[in-house]
Tab-separated table of C-alpha atoms in Angstrom:
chain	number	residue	atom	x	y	z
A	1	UNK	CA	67.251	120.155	-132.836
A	2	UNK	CA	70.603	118.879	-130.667
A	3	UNK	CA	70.776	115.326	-130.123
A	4	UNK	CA	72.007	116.241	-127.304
A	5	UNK	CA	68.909	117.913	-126.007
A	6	UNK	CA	67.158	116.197	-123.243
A	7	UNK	CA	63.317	115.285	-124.111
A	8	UNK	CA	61.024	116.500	-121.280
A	9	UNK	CA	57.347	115.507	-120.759
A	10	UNK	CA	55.776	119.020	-120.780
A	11	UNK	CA	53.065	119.550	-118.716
A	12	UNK	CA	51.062	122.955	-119.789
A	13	UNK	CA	48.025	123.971	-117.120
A	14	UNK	CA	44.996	125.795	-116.751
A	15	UNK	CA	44.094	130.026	-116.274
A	16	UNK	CA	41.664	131.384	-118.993
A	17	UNK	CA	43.710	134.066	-120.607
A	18	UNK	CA	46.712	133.805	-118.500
A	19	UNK	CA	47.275	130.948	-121.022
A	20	UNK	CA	49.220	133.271	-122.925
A	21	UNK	CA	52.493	132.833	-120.717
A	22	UNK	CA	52.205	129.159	-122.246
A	23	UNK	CA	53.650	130.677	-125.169
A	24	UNK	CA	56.945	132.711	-123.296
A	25	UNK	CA	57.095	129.249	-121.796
A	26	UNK	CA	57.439	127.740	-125.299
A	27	UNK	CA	59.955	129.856	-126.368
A	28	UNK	CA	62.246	129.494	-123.219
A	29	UNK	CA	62.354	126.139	-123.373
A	30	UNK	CA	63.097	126.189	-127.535
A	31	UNK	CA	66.014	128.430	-126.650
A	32	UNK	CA	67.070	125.846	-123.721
A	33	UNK	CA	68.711	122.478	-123.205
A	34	UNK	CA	65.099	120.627	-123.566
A	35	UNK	CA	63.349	119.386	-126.497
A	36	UNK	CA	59.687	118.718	-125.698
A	37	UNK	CA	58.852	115.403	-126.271
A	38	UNK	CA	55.569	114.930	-125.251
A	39	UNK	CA	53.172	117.470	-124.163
A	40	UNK	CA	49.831	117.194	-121.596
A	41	UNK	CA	47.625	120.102	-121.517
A	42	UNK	CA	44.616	121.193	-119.386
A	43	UNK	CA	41.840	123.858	-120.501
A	44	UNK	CA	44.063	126.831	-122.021
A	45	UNK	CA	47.144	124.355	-121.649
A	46	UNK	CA	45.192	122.045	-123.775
A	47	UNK	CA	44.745	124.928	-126.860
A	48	UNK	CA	48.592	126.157	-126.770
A	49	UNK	CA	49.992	122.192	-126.421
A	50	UNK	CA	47.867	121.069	-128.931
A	51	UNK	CA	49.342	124.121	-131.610
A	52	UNK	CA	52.673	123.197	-130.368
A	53	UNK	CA	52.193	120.012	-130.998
A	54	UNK	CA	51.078	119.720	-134.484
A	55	UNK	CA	54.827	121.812	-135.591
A	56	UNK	CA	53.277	125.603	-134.736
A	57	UNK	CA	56.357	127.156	-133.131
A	58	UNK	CA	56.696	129.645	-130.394
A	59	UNK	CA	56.696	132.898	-133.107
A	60	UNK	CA	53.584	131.069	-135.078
A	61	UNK	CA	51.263	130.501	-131.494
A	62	UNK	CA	52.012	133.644	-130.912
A	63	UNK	CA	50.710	135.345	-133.885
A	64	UNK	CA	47.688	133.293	-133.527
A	65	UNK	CA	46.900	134.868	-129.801
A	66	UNK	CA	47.898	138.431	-130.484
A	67	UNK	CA	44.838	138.209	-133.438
A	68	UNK	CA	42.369	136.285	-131.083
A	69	UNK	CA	39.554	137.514	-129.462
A	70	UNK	CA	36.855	136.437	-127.510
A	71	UNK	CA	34.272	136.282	-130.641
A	72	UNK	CA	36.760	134.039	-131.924
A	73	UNK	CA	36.091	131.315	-129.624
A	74	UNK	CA	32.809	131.508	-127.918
A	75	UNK	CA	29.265	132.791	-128.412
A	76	UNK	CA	26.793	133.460	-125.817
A	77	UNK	CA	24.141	131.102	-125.959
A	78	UNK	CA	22.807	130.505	-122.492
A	79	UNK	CA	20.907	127.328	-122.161
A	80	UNK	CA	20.430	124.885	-118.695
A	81	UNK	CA	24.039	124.309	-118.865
A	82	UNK	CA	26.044	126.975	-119.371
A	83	UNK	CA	25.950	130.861	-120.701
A	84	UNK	CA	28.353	130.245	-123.192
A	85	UNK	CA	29.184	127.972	-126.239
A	86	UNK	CA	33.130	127.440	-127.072
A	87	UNK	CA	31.883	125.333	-130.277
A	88	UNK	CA	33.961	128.380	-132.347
A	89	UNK	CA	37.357	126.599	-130.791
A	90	UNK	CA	36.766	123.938	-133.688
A	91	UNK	CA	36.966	126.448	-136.555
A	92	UNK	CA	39.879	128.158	-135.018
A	93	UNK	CA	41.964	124.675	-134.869
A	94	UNK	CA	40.827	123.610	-138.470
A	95	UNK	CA	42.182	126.949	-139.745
A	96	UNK	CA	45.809	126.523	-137.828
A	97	UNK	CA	46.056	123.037	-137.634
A	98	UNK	CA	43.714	121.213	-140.109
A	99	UNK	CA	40.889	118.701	-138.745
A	100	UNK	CA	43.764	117.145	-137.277
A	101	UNK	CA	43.380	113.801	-134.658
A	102	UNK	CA	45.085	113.608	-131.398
A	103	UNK	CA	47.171	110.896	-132.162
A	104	UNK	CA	48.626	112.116	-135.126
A	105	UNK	CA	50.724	114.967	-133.820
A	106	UNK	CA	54.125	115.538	-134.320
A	107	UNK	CA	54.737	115.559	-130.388
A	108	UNK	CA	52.673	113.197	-128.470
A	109	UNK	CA	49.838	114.891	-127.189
A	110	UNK	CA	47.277	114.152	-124.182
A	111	UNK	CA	44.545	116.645	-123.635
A	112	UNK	CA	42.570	116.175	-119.817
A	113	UNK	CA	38.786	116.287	-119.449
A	114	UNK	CA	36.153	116.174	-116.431
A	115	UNK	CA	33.515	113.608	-116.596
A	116	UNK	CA	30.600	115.823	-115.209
A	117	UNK	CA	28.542	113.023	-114.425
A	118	UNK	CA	30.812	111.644	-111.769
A	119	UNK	CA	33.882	113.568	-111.297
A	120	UNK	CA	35.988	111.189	-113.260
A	121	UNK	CA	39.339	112.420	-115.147
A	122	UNK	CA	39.136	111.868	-118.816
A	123	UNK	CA	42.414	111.589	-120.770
A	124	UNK	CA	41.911	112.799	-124.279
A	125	UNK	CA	45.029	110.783	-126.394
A	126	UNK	CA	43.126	109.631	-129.433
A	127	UNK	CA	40.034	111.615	-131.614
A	128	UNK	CA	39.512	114.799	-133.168
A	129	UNK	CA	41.619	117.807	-131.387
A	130	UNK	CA	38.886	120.211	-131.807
A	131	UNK	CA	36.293	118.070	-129.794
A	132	UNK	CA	38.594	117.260	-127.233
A	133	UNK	CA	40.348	121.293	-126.739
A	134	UNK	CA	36.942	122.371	-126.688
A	135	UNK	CA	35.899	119.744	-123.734
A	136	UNK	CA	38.951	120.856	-122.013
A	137	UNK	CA	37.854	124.350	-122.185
A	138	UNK	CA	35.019	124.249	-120.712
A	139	UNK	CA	34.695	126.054	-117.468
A	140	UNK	CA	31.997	124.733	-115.820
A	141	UNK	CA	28.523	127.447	-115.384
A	142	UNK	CA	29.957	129.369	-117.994
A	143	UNK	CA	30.949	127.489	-121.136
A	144	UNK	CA	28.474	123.928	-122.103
A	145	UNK	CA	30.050	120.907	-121.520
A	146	UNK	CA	30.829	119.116	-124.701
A	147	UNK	CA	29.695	115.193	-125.240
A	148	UNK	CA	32.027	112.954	-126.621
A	149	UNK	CA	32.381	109.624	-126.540
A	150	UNK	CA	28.519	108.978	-124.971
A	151	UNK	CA	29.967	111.204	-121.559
A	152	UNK	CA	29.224	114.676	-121.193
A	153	UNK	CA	32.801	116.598	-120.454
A	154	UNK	CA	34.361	119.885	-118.883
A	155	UNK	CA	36.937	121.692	-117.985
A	156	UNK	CA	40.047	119.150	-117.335
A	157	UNK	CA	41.298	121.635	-114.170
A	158	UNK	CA	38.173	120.515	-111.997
A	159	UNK	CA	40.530	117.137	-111.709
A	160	UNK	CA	43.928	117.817	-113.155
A	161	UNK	CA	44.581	121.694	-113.342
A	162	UNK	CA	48.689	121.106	-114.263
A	163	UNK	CA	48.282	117.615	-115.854
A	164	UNK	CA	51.321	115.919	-114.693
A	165	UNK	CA	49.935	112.284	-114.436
A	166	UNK	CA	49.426	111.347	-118.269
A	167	UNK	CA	53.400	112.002	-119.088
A	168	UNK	CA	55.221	109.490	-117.250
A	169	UNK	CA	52.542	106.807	-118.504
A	170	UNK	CA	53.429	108.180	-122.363
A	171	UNK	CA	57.153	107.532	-121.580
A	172	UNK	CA	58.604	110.593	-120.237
A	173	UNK	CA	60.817	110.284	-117.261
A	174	UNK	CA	61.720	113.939	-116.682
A	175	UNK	CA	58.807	116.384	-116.517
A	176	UNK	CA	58.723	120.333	-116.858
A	177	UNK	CA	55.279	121.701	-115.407
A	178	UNK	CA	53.442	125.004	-115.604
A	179	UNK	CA	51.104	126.011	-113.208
A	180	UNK	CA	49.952	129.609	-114.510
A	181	UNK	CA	47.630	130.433	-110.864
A	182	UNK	CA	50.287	129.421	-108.472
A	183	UNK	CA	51.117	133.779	-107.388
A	184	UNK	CA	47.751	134.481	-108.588
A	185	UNK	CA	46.519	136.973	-106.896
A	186	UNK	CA	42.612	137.329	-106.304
A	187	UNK	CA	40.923	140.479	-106.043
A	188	UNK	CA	37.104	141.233	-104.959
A	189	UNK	CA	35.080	140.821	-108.179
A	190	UNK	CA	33.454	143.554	-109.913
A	191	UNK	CA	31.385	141.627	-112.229
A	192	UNK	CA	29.645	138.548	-113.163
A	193	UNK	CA	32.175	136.393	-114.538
A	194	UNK	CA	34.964	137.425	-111.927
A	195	UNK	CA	32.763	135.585	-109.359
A	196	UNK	CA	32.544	132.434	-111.634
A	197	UNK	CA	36.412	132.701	-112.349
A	198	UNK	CA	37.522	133.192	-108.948
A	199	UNK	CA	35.146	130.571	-107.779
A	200	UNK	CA	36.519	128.107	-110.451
A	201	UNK	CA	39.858	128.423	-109.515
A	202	UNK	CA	39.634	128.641	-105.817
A	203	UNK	CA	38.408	124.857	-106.227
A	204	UNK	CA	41.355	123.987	-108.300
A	205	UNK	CA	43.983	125.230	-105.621
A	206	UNK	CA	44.352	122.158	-103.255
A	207	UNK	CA	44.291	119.729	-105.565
A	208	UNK	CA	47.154	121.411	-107.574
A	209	UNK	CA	49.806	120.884	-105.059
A	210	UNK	CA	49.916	117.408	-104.862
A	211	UNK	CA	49.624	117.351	-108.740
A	212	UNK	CA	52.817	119.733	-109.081
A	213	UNK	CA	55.226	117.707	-106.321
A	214	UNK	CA	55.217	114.937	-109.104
A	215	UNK	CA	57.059	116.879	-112.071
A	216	UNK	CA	60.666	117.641	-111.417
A	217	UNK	CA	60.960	121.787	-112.394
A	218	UNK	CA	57.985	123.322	-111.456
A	219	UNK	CA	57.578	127.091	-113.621
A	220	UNK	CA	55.252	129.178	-111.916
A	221	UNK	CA	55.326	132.756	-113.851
A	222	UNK	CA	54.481	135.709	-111.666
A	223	UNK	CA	51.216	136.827	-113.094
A	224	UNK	CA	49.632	138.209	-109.885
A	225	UNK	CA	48.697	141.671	-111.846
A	226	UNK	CA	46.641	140.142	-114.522
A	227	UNK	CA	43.104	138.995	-114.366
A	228	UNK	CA	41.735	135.869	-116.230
A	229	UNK	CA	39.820	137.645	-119.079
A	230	UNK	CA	41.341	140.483	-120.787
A	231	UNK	CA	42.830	139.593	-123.725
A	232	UNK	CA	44.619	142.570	-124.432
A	233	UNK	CA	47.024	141.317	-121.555
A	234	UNK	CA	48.462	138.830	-124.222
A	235	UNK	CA	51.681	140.159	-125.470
A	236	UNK	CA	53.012	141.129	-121.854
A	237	UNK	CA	51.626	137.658	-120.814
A	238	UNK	CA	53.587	136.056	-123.138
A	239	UNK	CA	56.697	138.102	-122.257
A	240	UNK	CA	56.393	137.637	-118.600
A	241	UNK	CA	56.001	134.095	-119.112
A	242	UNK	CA	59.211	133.878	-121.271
A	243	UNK	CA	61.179	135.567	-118.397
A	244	UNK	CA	60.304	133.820	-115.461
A	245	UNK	CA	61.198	130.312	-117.804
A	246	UNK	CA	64.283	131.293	-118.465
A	247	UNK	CA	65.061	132.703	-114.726
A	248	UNK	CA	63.869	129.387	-113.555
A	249	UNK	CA	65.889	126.698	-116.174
A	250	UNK	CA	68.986	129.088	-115.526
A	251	UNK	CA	68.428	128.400	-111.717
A	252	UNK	CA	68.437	124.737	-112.617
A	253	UNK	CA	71.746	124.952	-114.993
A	254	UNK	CA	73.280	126.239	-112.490
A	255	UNK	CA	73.523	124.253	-109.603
């Protein structure tokens, strides 16, 4: 990479499978002006920052989501707190990235948590990646909440949904976020986990514009015709993603 880059704090949010425009978002920015130099990442934000971070490029992240499916990372296995288990997440990161700890990657990484026992935000920036992606991940009512460090942990979004705040603490003064829900655009659900999923991220919507005003671009891909679930979605995810990044730096060059 150009020294003469500039090194951005990269802030990667939430949205189940709309996660995949993460990845065009990744590739826009390796064919820009900015070299990522540290990286914060909520729930699905948490999964594609933490690949990136540990040296998987754009072409390699991708690979790995146009093989995933859902089998790959969860299991249903209702019990009091939750109707899934995401515990699979761990053997997926051990087979990209090794049983690799947080404050060993090649980027600087920060991975954001909910404290379910009193609504506190939890940022993950030492310990295993695999424990801490798979607390991130966790949706609350659907996936189980993951204990780590003696507190029991979801979902990061239910605080932090575009995790802006841990960057300028780990030193970066000019910050690129992503929020992936921003043109979202809900539709009546026809099933089960639509309700849980819509119901999830209605919650997450106030709090996300205050979080956003505090990074200085703000990408917010156009995914309004994609739901949260279908995998299948990925590759034109990924593509819309990459064009809407690009439309949006150029904007910036620009002026």
């Amino acid at each position: 990479m150009s020294n003469s880059r500039r090194k951005i704090g990269l802030a990667l949010g939430g949205g189940a499978v709309l996660g995949a425009a993460h990845i065009g978002v990744l590739r826009a920015i390796e064919e820009s002006d900015f070299e990522v130099g540290w990286i914060a990442g909520t729930s699905i934000g948490a999964l594609v920052g933490s690949l990136f971070a540990f040296g998987k490029d754009y072409e390699n992240v991708k690979d790995i989501a146009l093989h995933l499916s859902w089998s790959d990372i969860t299991k249903f296995s209702p019990n009091s707190y939750g109707l899934f288990s995401n515990r699979k997440m761990e053997k997926l990161l051990k087979k990209h990235i090794g049983n690799a700890m947080i404050e060993d990657a090649n980027i600087p990484l920060a991975i954001m948590a909910t404290d379910i026992s009193n609504g506190t935000k939890e940022v993950l920036t030492t310990g295993k990646v695999s424990d801490a992606v798979m607390a991130s991940t966790c949706i609350p009512g659907i996936f189980q909440p993951v204990e780590l460090n003696g507190k029991l942990l979801v979902d990061g979004g239910v605080i932090e949904n575009v995790p802006v705040s841990p960057l300028p603490e780990m030193g970066a003064d000019f910050i690129i976020a992503v929020d992936l829900n921003a043109k979202h655009k809900f539709r009546r659900p026809e099933n089960i986990m639509d309700v849980l999923l819509n119901s999830f991220h209605f919650t997450l919507a106030a709090g996300v514009n205050e979080q956003s005003k505090k990074a200085n671009i703000l990408i917010t891909p156009d995914l309004g015709d994609f739901n949260y679930y279908n995998i299948e979605q990925c590759e034109e995810l990924i593509l819309r993603g990459y064009n809407d990044t690009v439309e949006a730096l150029n904007q910036i060059t620009n002026k």
